[in-house]
Coordinates of C-alpha atoms in Angstrom, one line a residue:
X1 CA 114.1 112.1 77.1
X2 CA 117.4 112.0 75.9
X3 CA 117.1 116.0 74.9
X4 CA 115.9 116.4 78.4
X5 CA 118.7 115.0 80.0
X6 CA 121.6 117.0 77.7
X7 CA 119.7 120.5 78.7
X8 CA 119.3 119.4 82.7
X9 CA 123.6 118.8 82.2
X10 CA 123.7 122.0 80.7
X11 CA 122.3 123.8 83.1
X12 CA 124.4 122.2 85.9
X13 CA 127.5 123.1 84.5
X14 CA 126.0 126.2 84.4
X15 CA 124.6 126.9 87.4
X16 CA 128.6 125.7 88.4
X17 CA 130.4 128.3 86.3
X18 CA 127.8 131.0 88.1
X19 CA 128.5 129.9 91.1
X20 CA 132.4 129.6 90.8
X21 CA 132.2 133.3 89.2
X22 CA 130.3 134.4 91.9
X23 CA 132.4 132.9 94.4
X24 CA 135.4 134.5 92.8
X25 CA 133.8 137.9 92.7
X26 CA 133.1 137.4 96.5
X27 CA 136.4 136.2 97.3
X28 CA 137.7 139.2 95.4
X29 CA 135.5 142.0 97.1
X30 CA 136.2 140.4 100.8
X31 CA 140.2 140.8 99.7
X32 CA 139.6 144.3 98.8
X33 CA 138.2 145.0 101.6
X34 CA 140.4 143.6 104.2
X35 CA 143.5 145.3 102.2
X36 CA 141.7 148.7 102.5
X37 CA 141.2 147.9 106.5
X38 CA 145.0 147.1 107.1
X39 CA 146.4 150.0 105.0
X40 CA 144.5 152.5 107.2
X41 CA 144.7 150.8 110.1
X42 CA 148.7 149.5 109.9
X43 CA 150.1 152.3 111.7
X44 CA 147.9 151.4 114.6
X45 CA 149.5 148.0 115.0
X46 CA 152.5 147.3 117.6
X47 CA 154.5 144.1 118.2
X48 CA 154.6 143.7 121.6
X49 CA 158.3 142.2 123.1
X50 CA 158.8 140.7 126.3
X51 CA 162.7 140.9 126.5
X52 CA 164.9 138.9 128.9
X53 CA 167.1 141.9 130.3
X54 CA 170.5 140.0 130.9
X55 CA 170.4 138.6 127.5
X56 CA 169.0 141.2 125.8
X57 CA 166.8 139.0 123.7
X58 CA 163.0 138.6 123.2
X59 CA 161.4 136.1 125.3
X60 CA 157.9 136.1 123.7
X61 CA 156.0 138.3 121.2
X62 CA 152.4 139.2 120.7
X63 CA 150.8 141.9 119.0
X64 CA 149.1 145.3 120.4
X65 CA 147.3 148.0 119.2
X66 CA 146.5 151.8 120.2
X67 CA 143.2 152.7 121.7
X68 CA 143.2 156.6 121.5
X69 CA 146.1 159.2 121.0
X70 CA 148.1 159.2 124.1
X71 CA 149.9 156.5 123.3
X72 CA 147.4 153.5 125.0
X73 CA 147.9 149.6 124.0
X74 CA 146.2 146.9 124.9
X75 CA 147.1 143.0 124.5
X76 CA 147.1 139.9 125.9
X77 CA 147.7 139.2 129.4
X78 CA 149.5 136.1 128.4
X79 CA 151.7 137.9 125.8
X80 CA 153.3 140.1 129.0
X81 CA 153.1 137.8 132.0
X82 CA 156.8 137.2 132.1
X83 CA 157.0 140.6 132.9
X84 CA 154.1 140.7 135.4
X85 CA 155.4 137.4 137.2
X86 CA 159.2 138.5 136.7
X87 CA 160.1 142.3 136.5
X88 CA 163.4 142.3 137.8
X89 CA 164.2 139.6 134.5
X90 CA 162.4 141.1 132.1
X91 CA 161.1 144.4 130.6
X92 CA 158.6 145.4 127.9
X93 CA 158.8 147.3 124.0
X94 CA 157.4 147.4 121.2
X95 CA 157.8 147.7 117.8
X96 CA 155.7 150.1 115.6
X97 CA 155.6 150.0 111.8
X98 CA 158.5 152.1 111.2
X99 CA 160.4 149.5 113.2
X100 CA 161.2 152.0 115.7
X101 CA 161.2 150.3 118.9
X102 CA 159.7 152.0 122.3
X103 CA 159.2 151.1 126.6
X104 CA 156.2 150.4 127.4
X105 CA 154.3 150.0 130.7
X106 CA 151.8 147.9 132.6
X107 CA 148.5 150.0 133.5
X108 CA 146.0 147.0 134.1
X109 CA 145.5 144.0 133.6
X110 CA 142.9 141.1 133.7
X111 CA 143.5 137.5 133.9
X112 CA 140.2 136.2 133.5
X113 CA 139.8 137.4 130.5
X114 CA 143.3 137.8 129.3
X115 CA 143.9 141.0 129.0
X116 CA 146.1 144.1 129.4
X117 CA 146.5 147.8 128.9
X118 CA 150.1 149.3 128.3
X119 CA 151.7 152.8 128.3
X120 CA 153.9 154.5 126.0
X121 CA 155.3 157.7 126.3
X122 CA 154.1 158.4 122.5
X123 CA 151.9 159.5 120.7
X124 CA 149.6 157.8 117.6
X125 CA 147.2 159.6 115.2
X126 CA 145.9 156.1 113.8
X127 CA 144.5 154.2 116.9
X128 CA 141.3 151.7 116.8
X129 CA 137.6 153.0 117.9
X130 CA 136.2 149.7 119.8
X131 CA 133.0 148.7 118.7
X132 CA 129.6 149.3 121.3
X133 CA 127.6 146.3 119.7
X134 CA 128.4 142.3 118.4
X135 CA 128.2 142.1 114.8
X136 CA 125.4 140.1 113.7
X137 CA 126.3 135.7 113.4
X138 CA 127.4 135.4 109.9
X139 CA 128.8 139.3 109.5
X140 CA 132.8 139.4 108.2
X141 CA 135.5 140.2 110.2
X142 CA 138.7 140.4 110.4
X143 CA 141.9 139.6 112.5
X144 CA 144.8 141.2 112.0
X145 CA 147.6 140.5 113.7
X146 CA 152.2 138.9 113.5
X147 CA 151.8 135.4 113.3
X148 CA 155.2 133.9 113.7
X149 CA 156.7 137.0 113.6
X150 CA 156.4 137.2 109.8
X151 CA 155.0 140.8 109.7
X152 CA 151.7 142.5 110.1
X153 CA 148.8 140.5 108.6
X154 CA 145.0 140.9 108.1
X155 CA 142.7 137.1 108.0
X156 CA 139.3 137.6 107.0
X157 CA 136.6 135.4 108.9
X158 CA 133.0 135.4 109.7
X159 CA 131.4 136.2 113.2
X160 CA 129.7 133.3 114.6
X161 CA 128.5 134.1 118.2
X162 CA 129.7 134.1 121.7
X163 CA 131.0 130.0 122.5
X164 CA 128.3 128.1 124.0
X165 CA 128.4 125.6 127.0
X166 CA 131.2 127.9 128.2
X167 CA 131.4 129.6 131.6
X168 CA 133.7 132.5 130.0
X169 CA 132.5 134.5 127.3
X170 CA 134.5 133.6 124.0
X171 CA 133.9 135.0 120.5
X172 CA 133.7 131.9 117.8
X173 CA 135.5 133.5 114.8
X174 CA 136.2 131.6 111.6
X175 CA 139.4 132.2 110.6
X176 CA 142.7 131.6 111.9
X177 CA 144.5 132.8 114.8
X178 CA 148.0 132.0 114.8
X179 CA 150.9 132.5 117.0
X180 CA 152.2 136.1 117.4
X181 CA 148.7 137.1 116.6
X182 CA 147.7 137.1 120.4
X183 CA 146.6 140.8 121.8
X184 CA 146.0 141.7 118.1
X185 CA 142.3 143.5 117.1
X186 CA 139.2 141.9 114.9
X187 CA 137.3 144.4 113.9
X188 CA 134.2 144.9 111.8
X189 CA 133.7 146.5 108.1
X190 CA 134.4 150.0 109.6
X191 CA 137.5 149.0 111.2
X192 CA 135.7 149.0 115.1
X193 CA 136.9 146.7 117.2
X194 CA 134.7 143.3 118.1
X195 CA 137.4 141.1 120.0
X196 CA 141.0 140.8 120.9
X197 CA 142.3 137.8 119.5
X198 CA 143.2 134.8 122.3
X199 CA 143.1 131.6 121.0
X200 CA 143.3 128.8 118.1
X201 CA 141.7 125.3 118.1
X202 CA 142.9 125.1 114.9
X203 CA 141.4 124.0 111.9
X204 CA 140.0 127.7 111.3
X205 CA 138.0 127.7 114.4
X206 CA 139.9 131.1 116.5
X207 CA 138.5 132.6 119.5
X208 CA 138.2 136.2 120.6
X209 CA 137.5 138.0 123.6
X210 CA 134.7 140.2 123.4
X211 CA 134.8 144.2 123.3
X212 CA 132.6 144.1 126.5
X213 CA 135.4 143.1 128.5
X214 CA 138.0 145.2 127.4
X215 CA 135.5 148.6 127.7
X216 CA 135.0 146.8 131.5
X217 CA 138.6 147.0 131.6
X218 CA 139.5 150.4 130.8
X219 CA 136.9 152.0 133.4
X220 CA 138.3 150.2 135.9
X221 CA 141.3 152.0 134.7
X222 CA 140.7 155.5 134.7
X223 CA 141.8 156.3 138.2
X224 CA 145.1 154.5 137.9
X225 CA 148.5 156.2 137.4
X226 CA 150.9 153.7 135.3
X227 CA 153.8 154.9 137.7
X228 CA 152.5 153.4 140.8
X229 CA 151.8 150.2 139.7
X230 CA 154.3 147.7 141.2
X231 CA 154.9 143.8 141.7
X232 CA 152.7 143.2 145.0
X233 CA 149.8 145.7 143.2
X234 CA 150.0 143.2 140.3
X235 CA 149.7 140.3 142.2
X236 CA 147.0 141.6 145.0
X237 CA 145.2 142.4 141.4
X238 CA 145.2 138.7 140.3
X239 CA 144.5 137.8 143.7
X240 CA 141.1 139.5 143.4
X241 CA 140.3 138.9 140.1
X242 CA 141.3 134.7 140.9
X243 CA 139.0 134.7 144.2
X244 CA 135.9 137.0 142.8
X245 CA 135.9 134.8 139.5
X246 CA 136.0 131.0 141.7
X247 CA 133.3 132.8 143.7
X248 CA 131.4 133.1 140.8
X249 CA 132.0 130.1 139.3
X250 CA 131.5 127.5 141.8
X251 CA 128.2 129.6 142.6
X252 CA 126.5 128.1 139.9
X253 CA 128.2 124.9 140.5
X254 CA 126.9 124.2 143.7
X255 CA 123.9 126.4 144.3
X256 CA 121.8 123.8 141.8
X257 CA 120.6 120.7 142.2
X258 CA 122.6 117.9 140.7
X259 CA 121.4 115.3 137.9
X260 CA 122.4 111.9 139.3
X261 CA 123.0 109.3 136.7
X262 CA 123.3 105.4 137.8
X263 CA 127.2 104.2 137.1
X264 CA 127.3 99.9 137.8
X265 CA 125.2 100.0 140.8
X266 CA 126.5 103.3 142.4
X267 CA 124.5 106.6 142.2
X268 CA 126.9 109.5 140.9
X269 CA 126.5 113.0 140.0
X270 CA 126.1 113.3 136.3
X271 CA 126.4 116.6 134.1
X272 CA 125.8 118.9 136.7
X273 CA 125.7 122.3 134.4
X274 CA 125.9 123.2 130.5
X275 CA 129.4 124.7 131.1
X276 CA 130.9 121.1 132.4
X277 CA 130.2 118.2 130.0
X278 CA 130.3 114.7 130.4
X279 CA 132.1 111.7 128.8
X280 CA 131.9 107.7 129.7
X281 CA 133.8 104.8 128.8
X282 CA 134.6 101.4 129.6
X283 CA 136.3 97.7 128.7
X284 CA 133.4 95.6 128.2
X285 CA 134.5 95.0 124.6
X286 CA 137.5 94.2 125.7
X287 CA 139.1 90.2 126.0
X288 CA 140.8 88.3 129.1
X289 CA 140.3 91.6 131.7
X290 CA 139.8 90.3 135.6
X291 CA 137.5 93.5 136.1
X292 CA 134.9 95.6 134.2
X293 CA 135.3 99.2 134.1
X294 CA 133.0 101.9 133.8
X295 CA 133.8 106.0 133.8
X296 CA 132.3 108.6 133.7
X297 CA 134.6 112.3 133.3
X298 CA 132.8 115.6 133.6
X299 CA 134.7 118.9 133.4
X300 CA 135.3 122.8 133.0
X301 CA 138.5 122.4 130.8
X302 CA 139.2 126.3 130.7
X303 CA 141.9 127.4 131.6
X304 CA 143.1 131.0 133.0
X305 CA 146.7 131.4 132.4
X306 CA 149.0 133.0 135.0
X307 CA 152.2 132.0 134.1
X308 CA 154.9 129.6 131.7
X309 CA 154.6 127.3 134.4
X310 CA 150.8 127.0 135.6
X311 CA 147.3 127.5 135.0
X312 CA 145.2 127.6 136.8
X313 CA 140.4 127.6 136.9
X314 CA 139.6 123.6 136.3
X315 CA 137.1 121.4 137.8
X316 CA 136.8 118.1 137.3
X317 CA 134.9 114.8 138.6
X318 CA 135.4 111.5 137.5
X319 CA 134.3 108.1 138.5
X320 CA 134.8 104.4 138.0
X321 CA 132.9 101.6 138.9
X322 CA 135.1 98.2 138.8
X323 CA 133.4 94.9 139.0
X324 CA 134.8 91.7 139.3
X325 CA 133.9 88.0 140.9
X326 CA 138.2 87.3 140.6
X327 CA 139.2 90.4 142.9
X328 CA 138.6 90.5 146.3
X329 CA 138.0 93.9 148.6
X330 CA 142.0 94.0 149.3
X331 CA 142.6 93.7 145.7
X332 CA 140.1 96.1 145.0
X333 CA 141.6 98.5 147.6
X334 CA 144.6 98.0 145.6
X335 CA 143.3 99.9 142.5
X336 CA 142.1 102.4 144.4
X337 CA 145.6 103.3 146.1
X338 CA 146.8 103.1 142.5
X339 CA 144.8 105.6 141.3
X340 CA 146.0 108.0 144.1
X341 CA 149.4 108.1 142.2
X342 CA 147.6 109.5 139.1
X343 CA 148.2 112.9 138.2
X344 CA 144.6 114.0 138.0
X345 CA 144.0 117.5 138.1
X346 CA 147.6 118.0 137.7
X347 CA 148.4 121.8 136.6
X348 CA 152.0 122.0 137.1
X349 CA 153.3 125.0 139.0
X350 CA 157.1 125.8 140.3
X351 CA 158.1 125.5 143.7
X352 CA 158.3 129.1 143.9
X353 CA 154.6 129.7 142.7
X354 CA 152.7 126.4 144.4
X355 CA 153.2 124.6 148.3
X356 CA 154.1 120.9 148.0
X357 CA 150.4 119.0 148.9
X358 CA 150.1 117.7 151.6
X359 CA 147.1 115.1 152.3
X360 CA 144.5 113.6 155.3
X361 CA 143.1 110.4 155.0
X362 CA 139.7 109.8 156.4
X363 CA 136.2 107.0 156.3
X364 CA 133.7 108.8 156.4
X365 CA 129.9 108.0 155.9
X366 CA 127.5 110.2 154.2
X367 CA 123.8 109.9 155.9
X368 CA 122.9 107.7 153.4
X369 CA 124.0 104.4 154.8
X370 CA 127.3 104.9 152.7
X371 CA 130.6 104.5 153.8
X372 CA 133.6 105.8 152.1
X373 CA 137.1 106.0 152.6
X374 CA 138.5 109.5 151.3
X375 CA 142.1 111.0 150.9
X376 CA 142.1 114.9 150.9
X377 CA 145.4 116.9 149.3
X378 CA 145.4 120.6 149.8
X379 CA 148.4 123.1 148.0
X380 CA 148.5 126.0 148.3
X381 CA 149.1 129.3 146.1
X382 CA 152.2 130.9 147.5
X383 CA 151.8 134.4 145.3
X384 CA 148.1 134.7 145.4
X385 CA 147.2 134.5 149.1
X386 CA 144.0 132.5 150.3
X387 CA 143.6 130.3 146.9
X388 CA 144.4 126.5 146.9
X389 CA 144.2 123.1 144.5
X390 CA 142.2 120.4 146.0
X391 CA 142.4 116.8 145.1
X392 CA 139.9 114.5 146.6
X393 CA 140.6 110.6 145.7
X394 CA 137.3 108.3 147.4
X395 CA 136.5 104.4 147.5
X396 CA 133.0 102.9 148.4
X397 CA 133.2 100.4 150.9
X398 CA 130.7 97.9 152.0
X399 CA 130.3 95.8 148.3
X400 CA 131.4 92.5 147.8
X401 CA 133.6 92.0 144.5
X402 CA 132.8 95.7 143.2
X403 CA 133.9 99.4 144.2
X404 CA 133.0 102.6 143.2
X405 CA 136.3 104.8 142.7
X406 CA 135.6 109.1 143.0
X407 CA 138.1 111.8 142.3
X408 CA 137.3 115.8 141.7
X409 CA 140.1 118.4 141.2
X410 CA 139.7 121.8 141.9
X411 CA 141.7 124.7 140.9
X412 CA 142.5 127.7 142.6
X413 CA 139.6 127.8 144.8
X414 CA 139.5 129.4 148.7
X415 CA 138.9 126.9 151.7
X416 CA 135.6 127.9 152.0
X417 CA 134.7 127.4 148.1
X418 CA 136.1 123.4 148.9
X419 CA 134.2 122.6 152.0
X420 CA 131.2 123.8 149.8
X421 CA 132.0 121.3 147.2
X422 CA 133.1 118.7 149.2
X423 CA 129.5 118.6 151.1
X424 CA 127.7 118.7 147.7
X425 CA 129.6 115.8 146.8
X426 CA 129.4 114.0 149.6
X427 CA 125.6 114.1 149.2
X428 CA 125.3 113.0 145.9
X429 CA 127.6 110.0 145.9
X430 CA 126.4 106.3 147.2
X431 CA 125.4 103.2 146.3
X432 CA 121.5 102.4 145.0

């Protein structure tokens, strides 16, 4: 027995030192690799710079890289939006591997899925094929991109699949994607391109949007002419891409049937699609509180950048039920009011890109023997005509020593879009 026990330790540490060597060899083979990847592909690779033409100095950087010969660059929409939003401040260059820096123009771009093509007026003989086809879930790839504006790097990763519960298609790449590396490529072991990198949540968990869209992109592209693209074509372009995308959206949203889920003794909608999780919490553990509390937050947390200053694309609903035999209905009302002061939904915005809101209180009963008192707040989009946010704060009346408390933000949606989702909500809100 003894004997037994000395060989089974044996043959751990064995099996370890195997699988350490192997892991080494691996780790040396993927390294290989990925040099051999950047060293043909490095002359391909731009650093985009947004630069702030009165002071002469960068605003923000991002990385870009050629698409065929004529001197084609795509990036980030987000990497070059100070220029989009701002072109009498700013203009666009970037800077090639021989840290020769060149102009560079706005063809296209899309906002949805952050994207955009550029022009130079030169010429590469390196650029990147894209890829026609995912790799398969668990294939290598790898990012290359300036984080931090350290220089040109290549991070090896794995290919994991498109995001789930997600309403916009998002490559789950292993690996890190840092700051600087934004617009940058991810290709595959033949150097095709699978995703433009986009976004960190740290921890090596990156995100990447898919080749798809960018091939989408450029065939939208092929009958524009770089020198006619101005301010207002930008903005009509966002316009679009904002209204057709909350069309889309909301469509699934409201064209379904919603779960209801019992909150205290109010009826509530509850995770009403995969793309818009749910979370609950309350203070029953808690000592010495006058009221209970009980919430429940569900949401589409994604966010489509337009600017420094705003974002725009989220819905969320949220609800509280509040009990209490010490507070009566005026007391009740009170936290109700207080809650209208919250900044729920709150995407910030400039005076010069959002309207001040402006709000309509109303009671309103639902056909259900339910009365509510409601506070509407509209604001709207002053560059992107025809798109608003829409807070909507709501209190059940007609309890004794309870209330049920409703909000729902909505983000860049038309008027047509909110009286859609105000009706859906209004029918799926009351007490049992």
């Amino acid at each position: 027995m003894p004997l037994f026990r000395i060989c089974s330790g044996l043959f751990r540490i064995w099996l370890g030192f195997v699988f350490y060597y192997l892991s080494i060899g691996f780790n040396q083979a993927r390294a290989a690799e990925a040099n051999e990847l950047f060293s043909s592909y490095n002359p391909a690779l731009v650093q985009i710079k947004t630069v702030n033409i009165e002071s002469g100095q960068k605003s923000s950087i991002g990385t870009g890289f050629f698409i065929n010969a004529e001197g084609r660059i795509v990036t980030n929409y987000h990497v070059i939006s100070n220029f989009i939003q701002s072109p009498e401040l700013y203009r666009l260059e970037f800077l090639d591997n021989q840290k020769q820096t060149f102009p560079v123009q706005v063809l296209n771009i899309d906002v949805i899925n952050d994207l955009a093509i550029l022009e130079a007026d030169k010429d590469s003989n390196i650029h990147f094929n894209l890829a026609l086809q995912p790799p398969k879930k668990g294939e290598d790839i790898f990012a290359l991109g300036n984080p931090h504006d350290l220089g040109m790097i290549v991070v090896p990763g794995t290919y994991n699949g498109i995001k789930i519960n997600s309403f916009y298609d998002r490559i789950h790449f292993t690996g890190s994607i840092n700051p600087g590396m934004s617009g940058g490529p991810t290709v595959d072991e033949l150097g095709n391109v699978v995703g433009i990198n986009v976004a960190t949540a740290g921890n090596q968990i990156g995100f990447l949007v898919p080749v798809e869209k960018l091939h989408n992109l450029i065939t939208e592209s092929v009958s524009l002419d770089v020198n006619f693209q101005s301010q207002e074509w930008f903005k009509a372009r966002i316009t679009e891409q904002l209204t057709l995308n909350q069309t889309q959206l909301y469509t699934k949203i409201i064209n379904t049937e919603w779960p209801l889920y019992t909150l205290g003794q109010a009826s509530i909608p509850n995770q009403v699609s995969d793309f818009m999780p749910c979370w609950g919490s309350s203070n029953k553990d808690k000592e010495k509180t006058k009221y209970t509390v009980a919430t429940s937050n569900c949401g589409v947390d994604e966010r489509i950048y337009l600017s420094g200053n705003m974002t725009t694309g989220v819905v969320q609903i949220s609800f509280s039920w509040v009990h209490s035999d010490e507070l009566n209905q005026l007391q009740l009302g009170q936290l109700f009011s207080a809650s209208l002061n919250s900044r729920y939904g709150h995407n910030n915005g400039s005076e010069d890109e959002v309207t001040d809101f402006h709000c309509d209180q109303a009671i309103i009963g639902n056909g259900s023997a339910t009365v509510s008192k409601g506070v509407t707040c509209v604001r709207a989009y002053r560059k992107y005509e025809g798109l608003f946010d829409v807070r909507y704060h709501s209190v059940l009346l007609e309890k004794d020593h309870q209330t049920l408390i409703g909000r729902y933000a909505l983000q860049g949606v038309t008027q047509q879009t909110a009286q859609q989702f105000y009706k859906k909500y209004m029918e799926n809100v009351k007490w049992n």
